[in-house]
GROMACS .gro file of C-alpha atoms in nm:
model
  416
    1MET     CA    1   9.542   3.202  11.087
    2THR     CA    2   9.796   2.956  11.084
    3ASP     CA    3  10.026   2.893  11.389
    4TRP     CA    4  10.319   3.077  11.249
    5MET     CA    5  10.110   3.403  11.240
    6ASN     CA    6  10.147   3.401  11.617
    7ASP     CA    7  10.469   3.491  11.626
    8ILE     CA    8  10.579   3.623  11.282
    9PRO     CA    9  10.943   3.758  11.355
   10ARG     CA   10  11.022   3.420  11.454
   11ALA     CA   11  10.865   3.239  11.168
   12ILE     CA   12  11.071   3.475  10.919
   13VAL     CA   13  11.372   3.370  11.111
   14GLN     CA   14  11.298   2.990  11.096
   15ALA     CA   15  11.190   3.018  10.729
   16GLN     CA   16  11.506   3.193  10.598
   17ARG     CA   17  11.743   2.986  10.775
   18ALA     CA   18  11.540   2.685  10.633
   19LEU     CA   19  11.538   2.816  10.279
   20ARG     CA   20  11.924   2.908  10.243
   21ALA     CA   21  11.979   2.550  10.382
   22SER     CA   22  11.758   2.371  10.149
   23VAL     CA   23  11.735   2.566   9.810
   24PRO     CA   24  11.963   2.393   9.573
   25ASP     CA   25  12.239   2.593   9.448
   26LEU     CA   26  12.099   2.889   9.601
   27GLN     CA   27  12.376   3.131   9.444
   28TRP     CA   28  12.379   3.012   9.114
   29ARG     CA   29  11.985   3.057   9.071
   30PHE     CA   30  12.029   3.375   9.203
   31LEU     CA   31  12.276   3.484   8.946
   32HIS     CA   32  12.104   3.304   8.665
   33GLU     CA   33  11.789   3.498   8.771
   34ASN     CA   34  11.960   3.839   8.797
   35GLU     CA   35  12.140   3.800   8.443
   36TRP     CA   36  11.810   3.716   8.278
   37LEU     CA   37  11.649   4.012   8.460
   38ARG     CA   38  11.890   4.258   8.364
   39ASP     CA   39  11.863   4.168   7.998
   40GLU     CA   40  11.468   4.199   8.047
   41VAL     CA   41  11.499   4.538   8.171
   42ALA     CA   42  11.751   4.634   7.911
   43LEU     CA   43  11.463   4.488   7.665
   44VAL     CA   44  11.198   4.686   7.821
   45HIS     CA   45  11.372   4.998   7.779
   46ALA     CA   46  11.446   4.910   7.428
   47GLU     CA   47  11.074   4.869   7.378
   48GLN     CA   48  10.969   5.174   7.548
   49ALA     CA   49  11.169   5.357   7.315
   50ALA     CA   50  11.079   5.232   7.027
   51GLY     CA   51  10.703   5.302   7.082
   52GLY     CA   52  10.613   5.143   7.407
   53ALA     CA   53  10.711   4.839   7.657
   54VAL     CA   54  10.326   4.797   7.802
   55PRO     CA   55  10.143   4.605   7.522
   56GLU     CA   56   9.799   4.777   7.348
   57ILE     CA   57   9.527   4.605   7.213
   58GLY     CA   58   9.144   4.703   7.123
   59TYR     CA   59   8.824   4.554   7.314
   60ALA     CA   60   8.704   4.506   6.943
   61ASP     CA   61   9.010   4.261   6.878
   62ILE     CA   62   8.907   4.071   7.177
   63ALA     CA   63   8.497   4.069   7.097
   64GLN     CA   64   8.580   3.925   6.711
   65GLY     CA   65   8.875   3.702   6.805
   66ARG     CA   66   9.141   3.874   6.634
   67VAL     CA   67   9.410   3.897   6.894
   68SER     CA   68   9.718   3.714   6.747
   69ALA     CA   69   9.925   3.437   6.914
   70ARG     CA   70  10.224   3.672   6.878
   71GLN     CA   71  10.016   3.929   7.059
   72ILE     CA   72   9.920   3.684   7.358
   73GLU     CA   73  10.266   3.589   7.404
   74ARG     CA   74  10.377   3.940   7.446
   75ILE     CA   75  10.123   3.980   7.688
   76ARG     CA   76  10.253   3.687   7.886
   77ARG     CA   77  10.594   3.814   7.902
   78ARG     CA   78  10.534   4.173   7.987
   79GLY     CA   79  10.239   4.066   8.230
   80CYS     CA   80  10.003   4.370   8.153
   81VAL     CA   81   9.811   4.508   7.871
   82VAL     CA   82   9.625   4.832   7.781
   83VAL     CA   83   9.266   4.721   7.641
   84ARG     CA   84   9.157   5.041   7.433
   85GLY     CA   85   8.756   5.146   7.410
   86VAL     CA   86   8.598   4.877   7.672
   87PHE     CA   87   8.346   5.155   7.712
   88ASP     CA   88   8.210   5.441   7.529
   89THR     CA   89   8.356   5.758   7.602
   90ALA     CA   90   8.012   5.961   7.685
   91GLN     CA   91   7.912   5.663   7.881
   92VAL     CA   92   8.230   5.705   8.099
   93GLN     CA   93   8.210   6.078   8.131
   94ALA     CA   94   7.827   6.026   8.265
   95TRP     CA   95   7.958   5.761   8.516
   96ASN     CA   96   8.233   5.997   8.608
   97GLU     CA   97   8.006   6.291   8.662
   98GLU     CA   98   7.772   6.061   8.875
   99ILE     CA   99   8.042   5.951   9.109
  100HIS     CA  100   8.165   6.346   9.149
  101HIS     CA  101   7.843   6.399   9.279
  102TYR     CA  102   7.822   6.070   9.482
  103ILE     CA  103   8.145   6.200   9.681
  104ASP     CA  104   8.019   6.557   9.698
  105ASP     CA  105   7.639   6.533   9.768
  106ASN     CA  106   7.693   6.271  10.070
  107GLY     CA  107   7.963   6.466  10.240
  108TYR     CA  108   8.223   6.184  10.171
  109PHE     CA  109   8.561   6.420  10.265
  110GLU     CA  110   8.401   6.538  10.620
  111LEU     CA  111   8.331   6.148  10.717
  112ALA     CA  112   8.695   6.057  10.563
  113HIS     CA  113   8.867   6.294  10.769
  114ALA     CA  114   8.695   6.163  11.098
  115LYS     CA  115   8.816   5.811  11.026
  116ALA     CA  116   9.194   5.872  10.903
  117GLY     CA  117   9.415   5.648  10.967
  118LEU     CA  118   9.215   5.323  10.967
  119ASP     CA  119   9.371   5.178  10.617
  120LYS     CA  120   9.729   5.085  10.683
  121TYR     CA  121   9.825   4.882  10.376
  122PHE     CA  122  10.051   5.159  10.212
  123SER     CA  123  10.182   5.282  10.538
  124ALA     CA  124  10.513   5.129  10.482
  125LEU     CA  125  10.575   5.266  10.137
  126ALA     CA  126  10.799   5.575  10.099
  127SER     CA  127  10.521   5.773   9.894
  128GLY     CA  128  10.268   5.735  10.127
  129ARG     CA  129   9.903   5.692  10.054
  130PRO     CA  130   9.751   5.804   9.732
  131GLN     CA  131   9.393   5.959   9.663
  132ILE     CA  132   9.188   5.665   9.697
  133PHE     CA  133   8.826   5.677   9.823
  134GLY     CA  134   8.689   5.414  10.035
  135LEU     CA  135   8.370   5.350   9.785
  136TYR     CA  136   8.254   5.044   9.669
  137TRP     CA  137   7.901   5.020   9.596
  138SER     CA  138   7.825   5.334   9.364
  139ARG     CA  139   7.596   5.279   9.070
  140PRO     CA  140   7.886   5.380   8.813
  141GLN     CA  141   8.110   5.113   9.007
  142MET     CA  142   7.871   4.836   8.963
  143GLU     CA  143   7.748   4.908   8.609
  144THR     CA  144   8.117   4.899   8.512
  145ARG     CA  145   8.188   4.583   8.716
  146GLN     CA  146   7.908   4.385   8.537
  147ALA     CA  147   7.905   4.524   8.207
  148GLU     CA  148   7.903   4.285   7.906
  149THR     CA  149   8.220   4.420   7.758
  150MET     CA  150   8.432   4.396   8.092
  151ASP     CA  151   8.285   4.030   8.110
  152ARG     CA  152   8.447   3.955   7.774
  153THR     CA  153   8.775   4.144   7.834
  154ARG     CA  154   8.827   3.972   8.184
  155ALA     CA  155   8.716   3.633   8.037
  156PHE     CA  156   9.041   3.690   7.759
  157LEU     CA  157   9.274   3.811   8.030
  158ASN     CA  158   9.174   3.475   8.258
  159ARG     CA  159   9.237   3.240   7.952
  160LEU     CA  160   9.607   3.353   7.915
  161TRP     CA  161   9.684   3.157   8.242
  162THR     CA  162   9.713   2.779   8.273
  163TYR     CA  163   9.378   2.694   8.461
  164GLU     CA  164   9.358   2.318   8.439
  165LYS     CA  165   9.604   2.050   8.482
  166ASN     CA  166   9.544   1.657   8.447
  167GLY     CA  167   9.167   1.701   8.475
  168GLU     CA  168   9.165   1.950   8.778
  169ARG     CA  169   9.030   2.274   8.699
  170PHE     CA  170   9.160   2.516   8.915
  171PHE     CA  171   8.914   2.840   8.821
  172ASP     CA  172   8.658   2.911   8.556
  173PRO     CA  173   8.754   3.161   8.302
  174ASP     CA  174   8.442   3.260   8.151
  175ARG     CA  175   8.282   3.325   8.464
  176GLN     CA  176   8.375   3.646   8.693
  177ALA     CA  177   8.349   3.711   9.098
  178ASN     CA  178   8.316   4.094   9.094
  179TYR     CA  179   8.581   4.147   9.328
  180ALA     CA  180   8.473   4.530   9.500
  181ASP     CA  181   8.756   4.794   9.489
  182ARG     CA  182   8.782   5.184   9.539
  183ILE     CA  183   8.773   5.497   9.338
  184ARG     CA  184   9.092   5.669   9.269
  185ARG     CA  185   9.057   6.042   9.180
  186ARG     CA  186   9.402   6.232   9.226
  187GLU     CA  187   9.398   6.591   9.207
  188PRO     CA  188   9.587   6.840   8.961
  189GLY     CA  189   9.918   6.925   9.065
  190ASP     CA  190   9.926   6.678   9.379
  191ALA     CA  191  10.303   6.632   9.468
  192THR     CA  192  10.269   6.428   9.785
  193LEU     CA  193  10.029   6.108   9.698
  194GLY     CA  194  10.202   5.880   9.494
  195LEU     CA  195  10.271   5.505   9.584
  196SER     CA  196  10.631   5.315   9.595
  197PRO     CA  197  10.718   5.017   9.393
  198HIS     CA  198  10.530   4.699   9.542
  199SER     CA  199  10.348   4.398   9.420
  200ASP     CA  200  10.046   4.272   9.633
  201GLY     CA  201   9.891   3.938   9.695
  202GLY     CA  202  10.128   3.806   9.985
  203SER     CA  203  10.432   3.996  10.152
  204VAL     CA  204  10.641   3.760  10.406
  205GLU     CA  205  10.374   3.482  10.326
  206ARG     CA  206  10.598   3.391  10.005
  207TRP     CA  207  10.850   3.266  10.233
  208CYS     CA  208  10.654   3.162  10.575
  209GLU     CA  209  10.316   3.042  10.443
  210PRO     CA  210  10.301   2.678  10.361
  211SER     CA  211  10.012   2.716  10.133
  212PHE     CA  212  10.221   2.971   9.914
  213ARG     CA  213  10.487   2.665   9.862
  214PRO     CA  214  10.308   2.516   9.580
  215VAL     CA  215  10.321   2.817   9.368
  216TYR     CA  216  10.686   2.861   9.390
  217ARG     CA  217  10.797   2.505   9.430
  218ASP     CA  218  11.042   2.552   9.096
  219VAL     CA  219  11.193   2.826   9.275
  220PHE     CA  220  11.263   2.724   9.588
  221GLU     CA  221  11.319   2.318   9.500
  222GLY     CA  222  11.221   2.244   9.160
  223GLU     CA  223  11.379   2.330   8.831
  224LEU     CA  224  11.391   2.717   8.792
  225ALA     CA  225  11.343   2.769   8.440
  226ARG     CA  226  10.981   2.574   8.490
  227PHE     CA  227  10.854   2.837   8.707
  228ASP     CA  228  10.552   3.000   8.495
  229PRO     CA  229  10.372   3.311   8.660
  230PHE     CA  230  10.090   3.202   8.440
  231ASP     CA  231  10.037   2.863   8.629
  232ALA     CA  232   9.746   2.875   8.844
  233GLU     CA  233   9.841   2.558   9.042
  234GLY     CA  234   9.835   2.630   9.391
  235ARG     CA  235   9.730   3.017   9.366
  236ILE     CA  236   9.337   2.954   9.491
  237ASP     CA  237   9.454   2.790   9.789
  238THR     CA  238   9.685   3.045   9.961
  239ARG     CA  239   9.653   3.214  10.292
  240GLU     CA  240   9.737   3.562  10.361
  241ILE     CA  241   9.776   3.755  10.698
  242PRO     CA  242   9.418   3.928  10.743
  243SER     CA  243   9.516   4.328  10.722
  244PRO     CA  244   9.281   4.582  10.591
  245ALA     CA  245   9.375   4.607  10.208
  246VAL     CA  246   9.527   4.286  10.166
  247CYS     CA  247   9.395   4.066   9.910
  248SER     CA  248   9.199   3.738  10.029
  249ALA     CA  249   9.057   3.656   9.661
  250PHE     CA  250   9.252   3.516   9.382
  251ARG     CA  251   9.285   3.767   9.075
  252THR     CA  252   9.455   3.692   8.732
  253PHE     CA  253   9.532   4.036   8.681
  254GLN     CA  254   9.468   4.375   8.864
  255GLY     CA  255   9.324   4.650   8.650
  256TRP     CA  256   9.218   5.043   8.614
  257THR     CA  257   8.956   5.133   8.398
  258ALA     CA  258   9.001   5.506   8.303
  259LEU     CA  259   8.752   5.759   8.387
  260SER     CA  260   8.915   6.060   8.232
  261ARG     CA  261   9.202   6.103   8.005
  262GLN     CA  262   9.573   6.067   8.159
  263GLY     CA  263   9.914   5.985   8.085
  264PRO     CA  264  10.279   6.000   8.171
  265GLY     CA  265  10.353   6.309   8.393
  266ASP     CA  266   9.970   6.293   8.495
  267GLY     CA  267  10.034   6.106   8.871
  268THR     CA  268   9.979   5.793   8.686
  269LEU     CA  269  10.048   5.411   8.698
  270ARG     CA  270  10.389   5.264   8.660
  271LEU     CA  271  10.534   4.975   8.561
  272VAL     CA  272  10.799   4.698   8.554
  273PRO     CA  273  10.644   4.475   8.278
  274VAL     CA  274  10.808   4.190   8.333
  275ALA     CA  275  10.582   3.907   8.463
  276ARG     CA  276  10.869   3.666   8.597
  277THR     CA  277  11.031   3.865   8.860
  278THR     CA  278  10.899   3.694   9.194
  279PRO     CA  279  11.161   3.432   9.152
  280TRP     CA  280  11.429   3.715   9.175
  281MET     CA  281  11.283   3.886   9.450
  282LEU     CA  282  11.218   3.563   9.661
  283LEU     CA  283  11.598   3.467   9.608
  284ARG     CA  284  11.727   3.802   9.687
  285ALA     CA  285  11.598   3.778  10.025
  286LEU     CA  286  11.775   3.450  10.057
  287LEU     CA  287  12.142   3.588  10.000
  288PRO     CA  288  12.423   3.636  10.273
  289ASP     CA  289  12.429   3.975  10.259
  290VAL     CA  290  12.052   4.010  10.377
  291PRO     CA  291  12.050   4.022  10.761
  292GLU     CA  292  11.870   3.729  10.943
  293GLY     CA  293  11.522   3.813  11.027
  294ASN     CA  294  11.487   4.079  10.705
  295LEU     CA  295  11.338   3.942  10.421
  296CYS     CA  296  11.454   4.246  10.185
  297GLY     CA  297  11.209   4.498  10.403
  298ALA     CA  298  10.896   4.302  10.356
  299GLN     CA  299  10.662   4.371  10.642
  300PRO     CA  300  10.334   4.171  10.768
  301GLY     CA  301   9.990   4.282  10.649
  302ARG     CA  302  10.143   4.534  10.381
  303ALA     CA  303  10.256   4.556  10.009
  304LEU     CA  304  10.562   4.360   9.921
  305GLY     CA  305  10.792   4.678   9.843
  306ALA     CA  306  11.063   4.704   9.586
  307THR     CA  307  11.321   4.897   9.785
  308PRO     CA  308  11.627   5.067   9.648
  309GLU     CA  309  11.814   4.869   9.888
  310TRP     CA  310  11.740   4.544   9.806
  311HIS     CA  311  11.574   4.554   9.458
  312ALA     CA  312  11.769   4.855   9.279
  313THR     CA  313  11.800   4.623   8.933
  314LEU     CA  314  11.429   4.529   8.929
  315ARG     CA  315  11.340   4.880   8.994
  316GLU     CA  316  11.538   4.969   8.674
  317GLY     CA  317  11.260   4.859   8.455
  318LEU     CA  318  10.965   5.096   8.596
  319VAL     CA  319  10.812   5.266   8.308
  320SER     CA  320  10.492   5.481   8.281
  321ILE     CA  321  10.184   5.328   8.100
  322PRO     CA  322  10.077   5.501   7.782
  323GLN     CA  323   9.837   5.735   7.767
  324PHE     CA  324   9.488   5.625   7.758
  325GLU     CA  325   9.144   5.751   7.726
  326PRO     CA  326   8.817   5.736   7.907
  327GLY     CA  327   8.702   5.394   7.861
  328ASP     CA  328   9.036   5.234   7.809
  329THR     CA  329   9.167   4.980   8.069
  330VAL     CA  330   9.500   4.864   8.187
  331TRP     CA  331   9.570   4.524   8.355
  332TRP     CA  332   9.866   4.362   8.519
  333HIS     CA  333   9.962   4.047   8.642
  334PRO     CA  334   9.908   4.020   9.039
  335ASP     CA  335  10.283   3.982   9.043
  336VAL     CA  336  10.391   4.259   8.859
  337ILE     CA  337  10.566   4.528   9.025
  338HIS     CA  338  10.372   4.857   8.997
  339ALA     CA  339  10.378   5.216   9.163
  340VAL     CA  340  10.179   5.547   9.094
  341GLU     CA  341  10.399   5.894   8.982
  342ASP     CA  342  10.503   6.114   9.292
  343HIS     CA  343  10.376   6.412   9.089
  344HIS     CA  344  10.065   6.504   8.889
  345ARG     CA  345  10.170   6.753   8.662
  346GLY     CA  346   9.833   6.781   8.461
  347SER     CA  347   9.573   6.999   8.455
  348ALA     CA  348   9.243   6.747   8.574
  349HIS     CA  349   9.182   6.489   8.782
  350SER     CA  350   9.316   6.157   8.711
  351SER     CA  351   9.032   5.930   8.770
  352VAL     CA  352   9.003   5.574   8.753
  353ILE     CA  353   8.815   5.267   8.909
  354TYR     CA  354   8.988   4.978   9.032
  355ILE     CA  355   8.851   4.653   8.863
  356ALA     CA  356   9.043   4.314   8.865
  357ALA     CA  357   8.984   4.013   8.651
  358ALA     CA  358   8.877   3.750   8.941
  359PRO     CA  359   8.764   3.431   8.799
  360TRP     CA  360   8.513   3.179   8.982
  361CYS     CA  361   8.681   2.984   9.200
  362ARG     CA  362   8.650   2.815   9.526
  363LYS     CA  363   8.847   3.075   9.704
  364ASN     CA  364   8.688   3.358   9.516
  365GLN     CA  365   8.317   3.202   9.600
  366ASP     CA  366   8.429   3.209   9.960
  367PHE     CA  367   8.498   3.591   9.936
  368MET     CA  368   8.156   3.652   9.751
  369ALA     CA  369   7.989   3.477  10.059
  370ARG     CA  370   8.135   3.743  10.279
  371GLN     CA  371   8.118   4.046  10.013
  372ALA     CA  372   7.752   3.995   9.927
  373PRO     CA  373   7.596   4.097  10.287
  374ALA     CA  374   7.847   4.428  10.287
  375PHE     CA  375   7.703   4.521   9.955
  376LEU     CA  376   7.339   4.442  10.053
  377ALA     CA  377   7.408   4.650  10.349
  378GLY     CA  378   7.652   4.904  10.220
  379ARG     CA  379   7.932   4.830  10.442
  380SER     CA  380   8.293   4.829  10.303
  381SER     CA  381   8.407   4.537  10.086
  382PRO     CA  382   8.529   4.284  10.323
  383ASP     CA  383   8.917   4.303  10.269
  384PHE     CA  384   8.954   4.651  10.335
  385ALA     CA  385   8.932   4.918  10.622
  386PRO     CA  386   8.553   4.861  10.788
  387GLU     CA  387   8.484   5.239  10.718
  388ASP     CA  388   8.146   5.171  10.580
  389TYR     CA  389   8.081   5.500  10.452
  390GLU     CA  390   7.829   5.384  10.213
  391VAL     CA  391   7.558   5.263  10.448
  392ASN     CA  392   7.323   5.590  10.436
  393PHE     CA  393   7.470   5.727  10.123
  394LYS     CA  394   7.225   5.828   9.846
  395GLY     CA  395   7.266   5.684   9.485
  396ARG     CA  396   7.423   5.344   9.627
  397ALA     CA  397   7.372   5.056   9.399
  398ARG     CA  398   7.102   4.842   9.540
  399LEU     CA  399   7.008   4.467   9.417
  400ASP     CA  400   6.763   4.586   9.189
  401ASP     CA  401   7.035   4.776   9.006
  402LEU     CA  402   7.220   4.431   8.925
  403THR     CA  403   7.168   4.261   8.605
  404THR     CA  404   7.110   3.907   8.625
  405LEU     CA  405   7.491   3.890   8.528
  406GLY     CA  406   7.584   4.119   8.839
  407LYS     CA  407   7.398   3.909   9.071
  408ARG     CA  408   7.572   3.601   8.956
  409GLN     CA  409   7.893   3.785   9.001
  410MET     CA  410   7.849   3.876   9.318
  411GLY     CA  411   7.723   3.573   9.438
  412LEU     CA  412   7.353   3.645   9.469
  413CYS     CA  413   7.199   3.398   9.234
  414PRO     CA  414   7.353   3.063   9.115
  415TRP     CA  415   7.512   3.055   8.776
  416ASP     CA  416   7.337   2.814   8.542
   0.00000   0.00000   0.00000
């Protein structure tokens, strides 16, 4: 923990004052970003009306190298993509059934009731906590993470980034780190468990933590137009406030793998499909109408919310993802604002496995060294609340369930 984290309210005031005084042409920068964002949101609405603002490609096109330069450029601009057919439907349905039994046969609901309240990451978001299960090590989750098709998909996504400059390689795009996340299984008819618009990967740290400054150097002190959300320089060196569910790994994309058919209205994912929104959010908190000590509602150790009070222009870009089938995946850049629909109006469970693209790098290698013992013991992944449900669960994945690739991705055996 760095020194400023010992007195975060004071650090926020100091950082806000310093940036207000030092950012060149602050008002102009924000006005420029605001005009650009309004135009981009209007374009998102036009694309949505014309067939969809979220780009879609097929896994087969990734595997055969058929994704065009135009498609790649659109994915980078929108900061998100649906990749169809990463897994066979029958296989996914079998995984979904196995997870259902894993939850019920091990008495998860009774255990979860006793440990309610440990995970507070989403507590500051208006809609509350969605139906997320604190499970990391079921066999279906591990099999999905280590699959060859998933490996190819994530390598493709990693390569959308600038991952080396001037002889320095920030990460290896073709080697994955299996960052263990949870399962989402939302009941039909649920109207209480949505999730308000937010982004992950740091809240007040973006203004206060020195290790974040190289990532946003062009926003605060350089040439604003040069800011590239897909530039990995500095990203593997950031330090986050330790808190349950704050990601301490580096993800090129966050992602859902669909276990069930779902689409708009099914309590599913919503995105602002604009990759380049962080400069707008950072500069917004420095304007004179924002009270000192208030970074537009950002709270330490929580998701960075996009609120109606401060971020209305940005929120206007929210759209639901298109309908997707079991075995499809959806991916979004870690800076992209995302939410979950408040009401699940469908007739069946809306179920996904959270699987991110986390390339092999120094930061992720350090995380794997902490995560591997948790896997072997059945404890919760170290970035999350220590609920440790799976220590004695029947059907939990073990070391023998991992392929050689899976062991490498978990840091349990060396890469060649």
